[in-house]
């Protein structure tokens, strides 16, 4: 049996996209393994259980275990790992998967530590089951590492956009409530307070379907006018490099990279960005990247899905003008 930890958006109650992508990989593993069952586990409060059961069932989960209890009402890595492990033991799961999100990686890391088995983070594909051999992103996504997981349970998290979420057409999954008792010593680190983000902070950046980014090539604060206009036209957000925020051209909440936000939009338009590894680590999960740069040998240009050799101050306004012509 394969168990998938699925996350829901606290604001909307909807299942996160990366969880649905993880279910797609779980189904592929199930098929390779002869059709073993795929079950989901959701931890903590759920706003609409019927909707979540329908979504997860429609993406291949036959059953959803809803782990509840005072100890898991808010997020805590160790506490959620306790809930995940309890369901794992109840279901006899031989593999446990989660999305490669901050929470997914933290919870599975806790589970790996307590079971003393290895964990593969940010997996993008698998090659076989005997032993389970996976490829995963390392070094900020610029390299792939092959890893064999001989221990059981096999523990792994799935990189964003590594798999395409696909509906199976199946009906709602069976919903099973499961109360979890969490020892007090595992509640040392947990969320005790949440606050609404201001509308202009990085929440929109990490969830935007399109991000238009700019780096030193913008030339200064005044160089972001067309970038901002393009982002607005595409219904997206503005993202920048560390040097831009260090120079004070744009606010820090717009920074993409190792010391900023990690994004995974459908399209990342990278303008005047060289593509240093620190920035690449934050945007490597983008589904497609369009790079605009005068240097055709810049790392961002060589890694991008599409590349335009040109001055962003000419290319971006031209794109804006063309979009406006088309209404």
Coordinates of C-alpha atoms in Angstrom, one line a residue, residues 103-229:
X103 CA 5.8 21.1 5.4
X104 CA 6.1 17.9 3.4
X105 CA 9.9 17.8 3.6
X106 CA 9.8 18.6 7.3
X107 CA 7.2 15.9 8.2
X108 CA 8.8 13.2 6.2
X109 CA 12.3 14.1 7.5
X110 CA 10.9 13.6 11.1
X111 CA 9.4 10.3 10.1
X112 CA 12.7 9.1 8.5
X113 CA 14.6 10.1 11.6
X114 CA 12.4 8.2 14.0
X115 CA 12.3 5.1 11.7
X116 CA 16.0 5.3 11.0
X117 CA 15.5 4.9 7.2
X118 CA 16.7 7.2 4.4
X119 CA 14.5 9.7 2.7
X120 CA 14.7 11.0 -0.8
X121 CA 13.6 14.6 -1.1
X122 CA 12.5 16.4 -4.3
X123 CA 12.1 13.2 -6.4
X124 CA 11.3 13.8 -10.1
X125 CA 11.1 10.2 -11.4
X126 CA 11.6 6.5 -10.6
X127 CA 13.3 3.8 -12.6
X128 CA 12.3 0.6 -10.9
X129 CA 11.0 -1.0 -7.7
X130 CA 13.5 -3.7 -6.8
X131 CA 15.0 -1.7 -5.2
X132 CA 13.0 1.4 -5.6
X133 CA 15.3 3.7 -7.6
X134 CA 14.5 7.4 -7.9
X135 CA 16.0 10.5 -9.4
X136 CA 15.9 13.6 -7.3
X137 CA 16.8 17.3 -7.7
X138 CA 20.0 18.4 -5.8
X139 CA 22.1 21.6 -5.8
X140 CA 19.0 23.8 -6.2
X141 CA 17.7 21.8 -9.1
X142 CA 20.7 22.1 -11.4
X143 CA 21.7 18.5 -11.0
X144 CA 20.0 15.1 -10.6
X145 CA 21.0 12.4 -8.2
X146 CA 20.0 8.7 -8.5
X147 CA 19.1 7.1 -5.1
X148 CA 18.1 3.6 -4.2
X149 CA 15.6 3.0 -1.4
X150 CA 15.9 -0.5 -0.2
X151 CA 14.4 0.0 3.3
X152 CA 10.7 -0.1 4.0
X153 CA 8.8 2.0 4.3
X154 CA 10.3 3.9 1.4
X155 CA 10.1 7.6 2.2
X156 CA 10.2 10.3 -0.5
X157 CA 8.9 13.8 -1.4
X158 CA 8.1 14.9 -4.9
X159 CA 9.4 18.1 -6.5
X160 CA 6.8 20.6 -7.7
X161 CA 5.8 20.2 -11.3
X162 CA 7.8 16.9 -11.6
X163 CA 4.5 15.1 -12.4
X164 CA 1.3 16.3 -14.0
X165 CA -1.8 16.1 -11.8
X166 CA -4.4 14.1 -13.7
X167 CA -8.0 13.2 -12.8
X168 CA -8.9 9.5 -13.1
X169 CA -12.7 10.0 -13.2
X170 CA -13.2 8.0 -10.1
X171 CA -15.7 9.0 -7.4
X172 CA -15.0 10.4 -3.9
X173 CA -12.6 8.5 -1.7
X174 CA -13.8 6.8 1.4
X175 CA -13.4 9.1 4.4
X176 CA -12.1 7.6 7.6
X177 CA -11.6 9.7 10.8
X178 CA -8.6 8.8 12.9
X179 CA -7.8 10.4 16.2
X180 CA -4.1 10.8 17.1
X181 CA -2.6 11.2 20.5
X182 CA 0.6 13.2 20.3
X183 CA 3.1 13.0 23.3
X184 CA 3.8 16.4 24.9
X185 CA 7.5 16.3 24.1
X186 CA 6.6 16.4 20.4
X187 CA 4.7 19.6 20.7
X188 CA 7.7 21.8 21.5
X189 CA 7.9 23.3 18.0
X190 CA 4.5 24.0 16.5
X191 CA 2.5 26.9 15.0
X192 CA 0.9 28.9 17.8
X193 CA -0.3 31.9 15.8
X194 CA -1.0 32.8 12.2
X195 CA -1.5 36.1 10.6
X196 CA -3.0 37.3 7.3
X197 CA -0.4 38.4 4.8
X198 CA -0.8 41.9 3.4
X199 CA -2.0 41.9 -0.1
X200 CA 1.3 43.1 -1.6
X201 CA 3.5 40.5 0.2
X202 CA 5.0 37.3 -1.2
X203 CA 1.9 35.1 -0.9
X204 CA 0.9 36.3 -4.4
X205 CA 4.4 35.6 -5.7
X206 CA 4.5 31.9 -4.6
X207 CA 1.0 31.2 -5.9
X208 CA 1.0 33.2 -9.1
X209 CA 0.6 31.3 -12.3
X210 CA 2.9 33.7 -14.0
X211 CA 5.9 35.5 -12.6
X212 CA 7.7 38.3 -14.4
X213 CA 11.2 38.6 -13.0
X214 CA 14.0 41.1 -13.4
X215 CA 17.6 41.4 -12.2
X216 CA 20.4 43.9 -12.4
X217 CA 19.6 44.3 -16.1
X218 CA 16.7 46.5 -15.2
X219 CA 19.2 49.2 -14.5
X220 CA 17.5 50.8 -11.6
X221 CA 14.1 51.3 -9.9
X222 CA 12.8 53.1 -13.0
X223 CA 13.5 50.0 -15.1
X224 CA 10.7 48.0 -13.6
X225 CA 7.8 49.9 -15.2
X226 CA 7.3 47.6 -18.2
X227 CA 8.1 44.5 -16.0
X228 CA 5.3 45.5 -13.6
X229 CA 3.0 46.2 -16.5

